[in-house]
Tab-separated table of C-alpha atoms in Angstrom:
chain	number	residue	atom	x	y	z
A	1	MET	CA	-0.523	-13.302	-15.249
A	2	ASP	CA	2.996	-12.978	-14.694
A	3	VAL	CA	3.308	-12.506	-10.877
A	4	LEU	CA	5.885	-10.350	-9.279
A	5	ILE	CA	5.039	-10.322	-5.681
A	6	GLU	CA	3.135	-13.209	-3.816
A	7	THR	CA	2.654	-13.908	-0.279
A	8	LYS	CA	1.727	-17.113	1.359
A	9	GLY	CA	0.287	-17.469	5.004
A	10	LEU	CA	2.090	-14.209	5.745
A	11	LYS	CA	1.893	-13.134	9.568
A	12	LYS	CA	3.326	-10.436	11.603
A	13	TYR	CA	2.697	-10.276	15.384
A	14	PHE	CA	4.039	-7.819	17.853
A	15	LYS	CA	4.594	-8.696	21.581
A	16	THR	CA	2.742	-6.676	23.979
A	17	PRO	CA	2.239	-6.944	27.694
A	18	GLY	CA	-1.285	-8.599	27.120
A	19	GLY	CA	-0.047	-10.955	24.465
A	20	PHE	CA	0.931	-10.899	20.744
A	21	LEU	CA	-0.956	-8.389	18.699
A	22	HIS	CA	-1.913	-9.988	15.291
A	23	ALA	CA	-1.173	-6.927	12.920
A	24	VAL	CA	-0.860	-9.296	9.779
A	25	ASP	CA	-2.742	-12.613	10.129
A	26	ASP	CA	-2.441	-15.198	7.322
A	27	VAL	CA	-2.561	-12.941	4.202
A	28	ASN	CA	-2.185	-14.563	0.735
A	29	LEU	CA	-1.814	-11.922	-2.064
A	30	SER	CA	-0.401	-11.846	-5.564
A	31	ILE	CA	0.330	-8.704	-7.644
A	32	GLY	CA	0.998	-8.988	-11.373
A	33	ARG	CA	3.894	-7.376	-13.107
A	34	GLY	CA	2.938	-3.890	-14.253
A	35	THR	CA	-0.340	-3.732	-12.150
A	36	THR	CA	-1.596	-1.929	-9.120
A	37	LEU	CA	-3.104	-3.621	-6.118
A	38	GLY	CA	-4.960	-1.451	-3.741
A	39	VAL	CA	-5.055	-2.291	-0.124
A	40	VAL	CA	-7.887	-0.593	1.800
A	41	GLY	CA	-9.265	-0.623	5.347
A	42	GLU	CA	-9.682	1.293	8.427
A	43	SER	CA	-6.776	3.007	10.358
A	44	GLY	CA	-5.030	0.012	12.311
A	45	CYS	CA	-6.111	-2.813	10.106
A	46	GLY	CA	-2.602	-3.615	9.217
A	47	LYS	CA	-2.263	-2.103	5.758
A	48	SER	CA	1.000	-0.216	6.354
A	49	THR	CA	2.544	-3.164	8.239
A	50	LEU	CA	1.650	-5.451	5.314
A	51	GLY	CA	3.746	-3.325	3.187
A	52	ARG	CA	6.700	-3.007	5.292
A	53	VAL	CA	6.664	-6.663	5.942
A	54	ILE	CA	6.757	-7.302	2.202
A	55	LEU	CA	9.647	-5.140	1.766
A	56	ARG	CA	11.481	-6.664	4.713
A	57	LEU	CA	11.561	-3.409	6.677
A	58	LEU	CA	9.868	-5.426	9.277
A	59	GLU	CA	10.649	-9.165	9.597
A	60	PRO	CA	7.613	-11.529	9.220
A	61	THR	CA	6.660	-13.728	12.051
A	62	ARG	CA	5.502	-16.531	9.869
A	63	GLY	CA	4.806	-17.020	6.128
A	64	SER	CA	6.528	-16.528	2.802
A	65	ILE	CA	7.210	-13.581	0.374
A	66	PHE	CA	8.117	-14.360	-3.109
A	67	PHE	CA	9.671	-11.847	-5.435
A	68	GLU	CA	10.040	-13.128	-8.993
A	69	GLY	CA	9.663	-16.637	-7.760
A	70	LYS	CA	12.318	-16.149	-4.953
A	71	ASN	CA	11.586	-16.076	-1.205
A	72	VAL	CA	12.565	-12.773	0.046
A	73	ALA	CA	13.100	-14.379	3.682
A	74	ASP	CA	16.211	-16.280	2.071
A	75	PHE	CA	17.853	-13.136	0.921
A	76	ARG	CA	21.015	-12.254	2.535
A	77	GLY	CA	24.152	-9.912	1.646
A	78	LYS	CA	24.200	-8.928	-2.025
A	79	GLU	CA	20.945	-10.679	-2.858
A	80	LEU	CA	19.226	-8.611	-0.202
A	81	LYS	CA	20.761	-5.489	-1.368
A	82	LYS	CA	19.714	-5.996	-4.957
A	83	PHE	CA	16.184	-6.603	-3.779
A	84	ARG	CA	16.342	-3.271	-1.638
A	85	ARG	CA	16.986	-1.589	-4.937
A	86	GLU	CA	14.192	-3.220	-6.953
A	87	ALA	CA	11.586	-2.532	-4.227
A	88	GLN	CA	10.950	0.868	-2.946
A	89	ILE	CA	8.409	2.698	-0.757
A	90	ILE	CA	6.781	6.053	-0.830
A	91	PHE	CA	5.750	7.293	2.687
A	92	GLN	CA	2.742	8.837	3.873
A	93	ASP	CA	4.062	12.003	5.406
A	94	PRO	CA	6.633	13.410	2.951
A	95	TYR	CA	7.898	15.962	5.587
A	96	ALA	CA	8.591	13.191	8.167
A	97	SER	CA	10.365	10.959	5.685
A	98	LEU	CA	12.700	13.474	4.317
A	99	ASN	CA	15.925	14.590	6.045
A	100	PRO	CA	15.449	18.221	6.873
A	101	ARG	CA	19.012	19.105	6.638
A	102	MET	CA	19.407	17.747	2.994
A	103	SER	CA	18.601	19.725	-0.109
A	104	VAL	CA	16.233	18.453	-2.944
A	105	PHE	CA	19.302	17.532	-5.047
A	106	ASP	CA	21.125	15.485	-2.053
A	107	LEU	CA	17.657	13.734	-1.244
A	108	ILE	CA	17.347	12.336	-4.767
A	109	ALA	CA	21.001	11.690	-5.280
A	110	GLU	CA	21.378	9.651	-1.885
A	111	PRO	CA	20.158	6.281	-2.952
A	112	MET	CA	22.328	6.513	-6.031
A	113	ILE	CA	25.476	7.384	-4.230
A	114	VAL	CA	24.681	4.642	-1.526
A	115	ASN	CA	24.292	2.148	-4.329
A	116	ARG	CA	27.186	3.550	-6.439
A	117	LEU	CA	25.137	3.644	-9.572
A	118	TYR	CA	27.091	6.465	-11.182
A	119	GLN	CA	30.855	6.910	-11.729
A	120	ASN	CA	31.189	10.549	-11.596
A	121	LYS	CA	29.404	13.722	-10.387
A	122	GLU	CA	28.339	14.811	-13.827
A	123	GLU	CA	26.558	11.725	-14.614
A	124	LEU	CA	24.836	11.864	-11.080
A	125	ARG	CA	23.876	15.442	-11.429
A	126	GLU	CA	22.465	14.713	-15.012
A	127	ARG	CA	20.245	11.825	-13.638
A	128	VAL	CA	19.063	13.908	-10.633
A	129	MET	CA	17.851	16.608	-12.827
A	130	GLU	CA	16.263	14.190	-15.203
A	131	LEU	CA	14.246	12.767	-12.240
A	132	MET	CA	13.434	16.067	-11.106
A	133	ASP	CA	11.850	17.023	-14.573
A	134	THR	CA	10.096	13.386	-14.668
A	135	VAL	CA	8.326	14.069	-11.443
A	136	GLY	CA	7.519	17.632	-12.186
A	137	LEU	CA	10.089	19.516	-9.827
A	138	ALA	CA	11.552	22.801	-11.458
A	139	ALA	CA	15.494	22.616	-11.756
A	140	ARG	CA	15.531	25.812	-9.572
A	141	LEU	CA	14.263	23.996	-6.517
A	142	ALA	CA	17.491	21.811	-6.692
A	143	ASN	CA	19.225	23.769	-3.804
A	144	SER	CA	15.948	24.130	-1.725
A	145	TYR	CA	15.306	22.316	1.493
A	146	PRO	CA	12.019	20.364	2.341
A	147	HIS	CA	10.681	23.185	4.869
A	148	GLU	CA	10.567	25.639	1.972
A	149	LEU	CA	8.330	23.505	-0.171
A	150	ASP	CA	4.644	22.758	-0.014
A	151	GLY	CA	3.274	19.312	0.561
A	152	GLY	CA	2.857	18.327	-3.084
A	153	ARG	CA	6.463	19.253	-3.885
A	154	ARG	CA	7.701	17.118	-0.922
A	155	GLN	CA	5.688	14.212	-2.224
A	156	ARG	CA	7.223	14.411	-5.623
A	157	ILE	CA	10.813	14.425	-3.998
A	158	GLY	CA	9.627	11.170	-2.245
A	159	VAL	CA	8.460	9.798	-5.587
A	160	ALA	CA	11.894	10.717	-7.336
A	161	HIS	CA	13.664	9.251	-4.230
A	162	ALA	CA	11.978	5.837	-4.843
A	163	LEU	CA	12.646	6.023	-8.656
A	164	ALA	CA	16.293	6.804	-8.162
A	165	VAL	CA	17.477	3.240	-8.153
A	166	ASN	CA	15.029	2.015	-11.142
A	167	PRO	CA	13.096	-0.181	-9.007
A	168	LYS	CA	10.432	-2.886	-10.198
A	169	PHE	CA	7.861	-2.600	-7.202
A	170	ILE	CA	7.022	0.318	-5.075
A	171	VAL	CA	4.737	0.332	-1.849
A	172	CYS	CA	2.894	3.360	-2.010
A	173	ASP	CA	1.793	3.947	1.765
A	174	GLU	CA	-1.102	6.438	1.586
A	175	PRO	CA	1.008	8.791	-0.724
A	176	VAL	CA	-1.862	11.282	-1.046
A	177	SER	CA	-3.574	11.268	2.245
A	178	ALA	CA	-1.715	14.300	3.622
A	179	LEU	CA	-2.437	16.272	0.523
A	180	ASP	CA	-5.363	18.439	-0.618
A	181	VAL	CA	-7.665	17.297	-3.335
A	182	SER	CA	-5.987	19.121	-6.302
A	183	ILE	CA	-2.602	18.038	-5.160
A	184	GLN	CA	-3.833	14.448	-4.821
A	185	ALA	CA	-5.060	14.376	-8.248
A	186	GLN	CA	-1.668	15.392	-9.499
A	187	ILE	CA	0.425	12.898	-7.616
A	188	LEU	CA	-1.945	9.992	-8.636
A	189	ASN	CA	-1.724	11.110	-12.420
A	190	LEU	CA	2.051	11.165	-12.027
A	191	LEU	CA	1.953	7.647	-10.517
A	192	MET	CA	-0.175	6.319	-13.366
A	193	ASP	CA	1.921	7.823	-15.871
A	194	LEU	CA	5.363	6.600	-14.514
A	195	GLN	CA	3.691	2.989	-14.261
A	196	GLU	CA	2.742	3.355	-17.844
A	197	GLN	CA	6.211	4.646	-18.973
A	198	ARG	CA	8.220	2.217	-16.872
A	199	GLY	CA	6.235	-0.933	-16.279
A	200	LEU	CA	6.217	-0.427	-12.379
A	201	THR	CA	4.274	-2.618	-10.134
A	202	TYR	CA	2.320	-0.917	-7.147
A	203	MET	CA	1.026	-1.828	-3.814
A	204	PHE	CA	-1.217	1.201	-3.059
A	205	ILE	CA	-2.218	1.530	0.444
A	206	THR	CA	-4.946	3.875	1.420
A	207	HIS	CA	-8.122	4.263	3.433
A	208	ASP	CA	-9.990	6.219	0.747
A	209	LEU	CA	-11.890	3.976	-1.737
A	210	SER	CA	-12.622	6.619	-4.238
A	211	VAL	CA	-8.738	7.156	-4.630
A	212	VAL	CA	-8.002	3.513	-4.945
A	213	ARG	CA	-10.806	2.872	-7.420
A	214	HIS	CA	-8.985	5.480	-9.694
A	215	ILE	CA	-5.580	3.623	-9.721
A	216	SER	CA	-6.000	0.207	-8.980
A	217	ASP	CA	-6.444	-3.100	-11.014
A	218	GLU	CA	-7.359	-5.013	-8.215
A	219	ILE	CA	-8.353	-4.188	-4.524
A	220	ALA	CA	-7.856	-6.067	-1.271
A	221	VAL	CA	-10.035	-5.344	1.667
A	222	MET	CA	-8.317	-5.692	5.122
A	223	TYR	CA	-10.021	-5.812	8.581
A	224	LEU	CA	-7.785	-6.291	11.807
A	225	GLY	CA	-4.947	-7.895	10.053
A	226	GLN	CA	-6.767	-10.237	7.741
A	227	CYS	CA	-7.780	-9.859	4.073
A	228	VAL	CA	-11.602	-10.258	4.147
A	229	GLU	CA	-12.321	-9.753	0.271
A	230	LYS	CA	-10.240	-9.377	-2.918
A	231	ALA	CA	-11.352	-8.702	-6.454
A	232	GLU	CA	-10.870	-6.558	-9.629
A	233	ALA	CA	-11.421	-2.937	-9.028
A	234	GLU	CA	-14.701	-2.482	-11.029
A	235	GLU	CA	-16.048	-5.990	-9.822
A	236	LEU	CA	-15.471	-4.896	-6.181
A	237	PHE	CA	-17.561	-1.749	-6.435
A	238	ARG	CA	-20.190	-3.325	-8.658
A	239	ASN	CA	-20.644	-6.434	-6.519
A	240	PRO	CA	-19.123	-6.174	-3.000
A	241	ARG	CA	-19.877	-9.424	-0.946
A	242	HIS	CA	-18.563	-8.774	2.419
A	243	PRO	CA	-20.577	-6.726	4.895
A	244	TYR	CA	-17.484	-4.783	5.631
A	245	THR	CA	-16.581	-3.833	2.294
A	246	LYS	CA	-20.260	-2.732	1.816
A	247	ALA	CA	-19.824	-0.606	4.797
A	248	LEU	CA	-16.727	1.065	3.427
A	249	LEU	CA	-18.650	1.770	0.259
A	250	GLU	CA	-21.483	3.308	1.974
A	251	ALA	CA	-18.798	5.667	3.596
A	252	ILE	CA	-17.762	7.268	0.538
A	253	PRO	CA	-19.063	10.799	0.218
A	254	VAL	CA	-20.980	11.519	-2.852
A	255	PRO	CA	-20.989	15.240	-3.976
A	256	SER	CA	-24.578	15.339	-5.160
A	257	LEU	CA	-27.723	16.916	-3.820
A	258	LYS	CA	-29.887	13.962	-4.929
A	259	ASN	CA	-28.340	12.009	-2.091
A	260	ARG	CA	-29.223	14.456	0.580
A	261	GLY	CA	-31.862	12.556	2.046
A	262	LYS	CA	-30.478	9.181	1.635
A	263	THR	CA	-29.838	7.075	4.720
A	264	ARG	CA	-26.568	5.268	5.309
A	265	GLU	CA	-25.795	2.003	7.058
A	266	VAL	CA	-23.735	2.888	10.127
A	267	LEU	CA	-21.619	0.246	11.931
A	268	HIS	CA	-22.272	-0.342	15.364
A	269	GLY	CA	-20.626	-2.469	18.138
A	270	GLU	CA	-17.195	-2.835	19.470
A	271	VAL	CA	-14.034	-3.519	17.559
A	272	THR	CA	-12.375	-6.936	18.092
A	273	ASN	CA	-9.260	-6.803	20.536
A	274	PRO	CA	-6.540	-7.644	18.010
A	275	ILE	CA	-4.230	-8.862	21.140
A	276	GLU	CA	-4.723	-12.653	20.862
A	277	PRO	CA	-7.968	-12.597	19.192
A	278	LYS	CA	-10.420	-15.410	19.882
A	279	PRO	CA	-11.594	-17.788	16.922
A	280	GLY	CA	-14.442	-16.306	14.666
A	281	CYS	CA	-14.966	-13.617	12.112
A	282	ARG	CA	-13.316	-10.527	13.409
A	283	PHE	CA	-15.955	-8.405	12.070
A	284	ALA	CA	-18.990	-10.270	13.751
A	285	PRO	CA	-19.406	-7.968	16.660
A	286	ARG	CA	-20.322	-5.130	14.279
A	287	CYS	CA	-22.104	-7.213	11.586
A	288	ARG	CA	-25.953	-7.259	11.750
A	289	TYR	CA	-25.936	-10.423	9.575
A	290	ALA	CA	-23.681	-12.292	12.264
A	291	CYS	CA	-24.515	-15.915	13.257
A	292	ASP	CA	-23.355	-18.295	15.822
A	293	ARG	CA	-21.178	-19.901	13.201
A	294	CYS	CA	-19.417	-16.508	12.699
A	295	ARG	CA	-18.615	-16.283	16.298
A	296	ALA	CA	-17.537	-19.813	16.768
A	297	GLU	CA	-15.061	-20.659	13.946
A	298	ASP	CA	-12.702	-18.653	11.510
A	299	VAL	CA	-14.149	-17.806	8.186
A	300	LYS	CA	-11.778	-18.721	5.293
A	301	LEU	CA	-11.716	-16.761	1.920
A	302	ARG	CA	-14.121	-18.454	-0.580
A	303	ASP	CA	-13.743	-18.225	-4.222
A	304	LEU	CA	-16.793	-16.573	-6.105
A	305	GLY	CA	-15.385	-16.872	-9.371
A	306	ASN	CA	-13.540	-14.393	-11.903
A	307	GLY	CA	-10.694	-13.804	-9.224
A	308	HIS	CA	-13.280	-12.536	-6.531
A	309	VAL	CA	-12.683	-14.113	-3.090
A	310	ALA	CA	-14.461	-13.073	0.192
A	311	ALA	CA	-14.417	-14.442	3.789
A	312	CYS	CA	-18.025	-14.475	4.787
A	313	VAL	CA	-20.563	-17.114	5.434
A	314	LEU	CA	-23.239	-15.303	3.417
A	315	CYS	CA	-21.056	-15.928	0.307
A	316	GLU	CA	-21.633	-19.704	0.815
A	317	ASN	CA	-25.338	-19.531	-0.082
């Protein structure tokens, strides 16, 4: 596999009055060129922070990030500016991420102007109109403002804004969670079409496993800053090994009357404090299979074959 993005021992800690909050803790991931890695987990598990650290919107505490084999932490000046063009982000809330005082045309044109990609206004206008057509925005909306548009159109502006500088890698930070179901499908299909046409590489962050299965080649499951399981999408759904992954899959609503009387496994117990966490599996207080070993020592990811890894003592049997 031609790896585009890779992290090794990546950590991001935030200083708090009670100690350091371990938002991202020793994460090792790799994303092949032209593929999609889905990153899932509950709110607060570190998904968005991971994406921002990879893009160097947040500086890592420790660890390495490699883009096309080069360490992103070493980038400075022109090299960092080039990386900023090649690695973009689509934010969760399109209304909050768009400047309300700028028109649709200006929002899409801004990154091209900043990076001086076009020599004259006519070339710039042609490119903006081409991008609007690509993402499904009518030309008549060029002079509209974000508050005049619905959520789906705003998110299309966000997609066009990310595409404006011809990136290779895009972090999609819950890009459909603020949209209704029908618009979600449109944006997901748009992202998949763009990937096929342009060979884009995605990190798709979400808490919705039904969404991530539709778009991802591989899925990484995060819990309190750590990656607890990673596998190909179909393999993860067919054969989940970590108890937390199983609980997430159990939580997916099934629109069928046949499941009306089916009982679901409900998680109990307290969530581990992410500030200076003690050694041991962080999921142990909520896991019915937890043993003394789970509470005493950190559990490392174990290779289960076919690219499937999981951090659970149950996988050692």
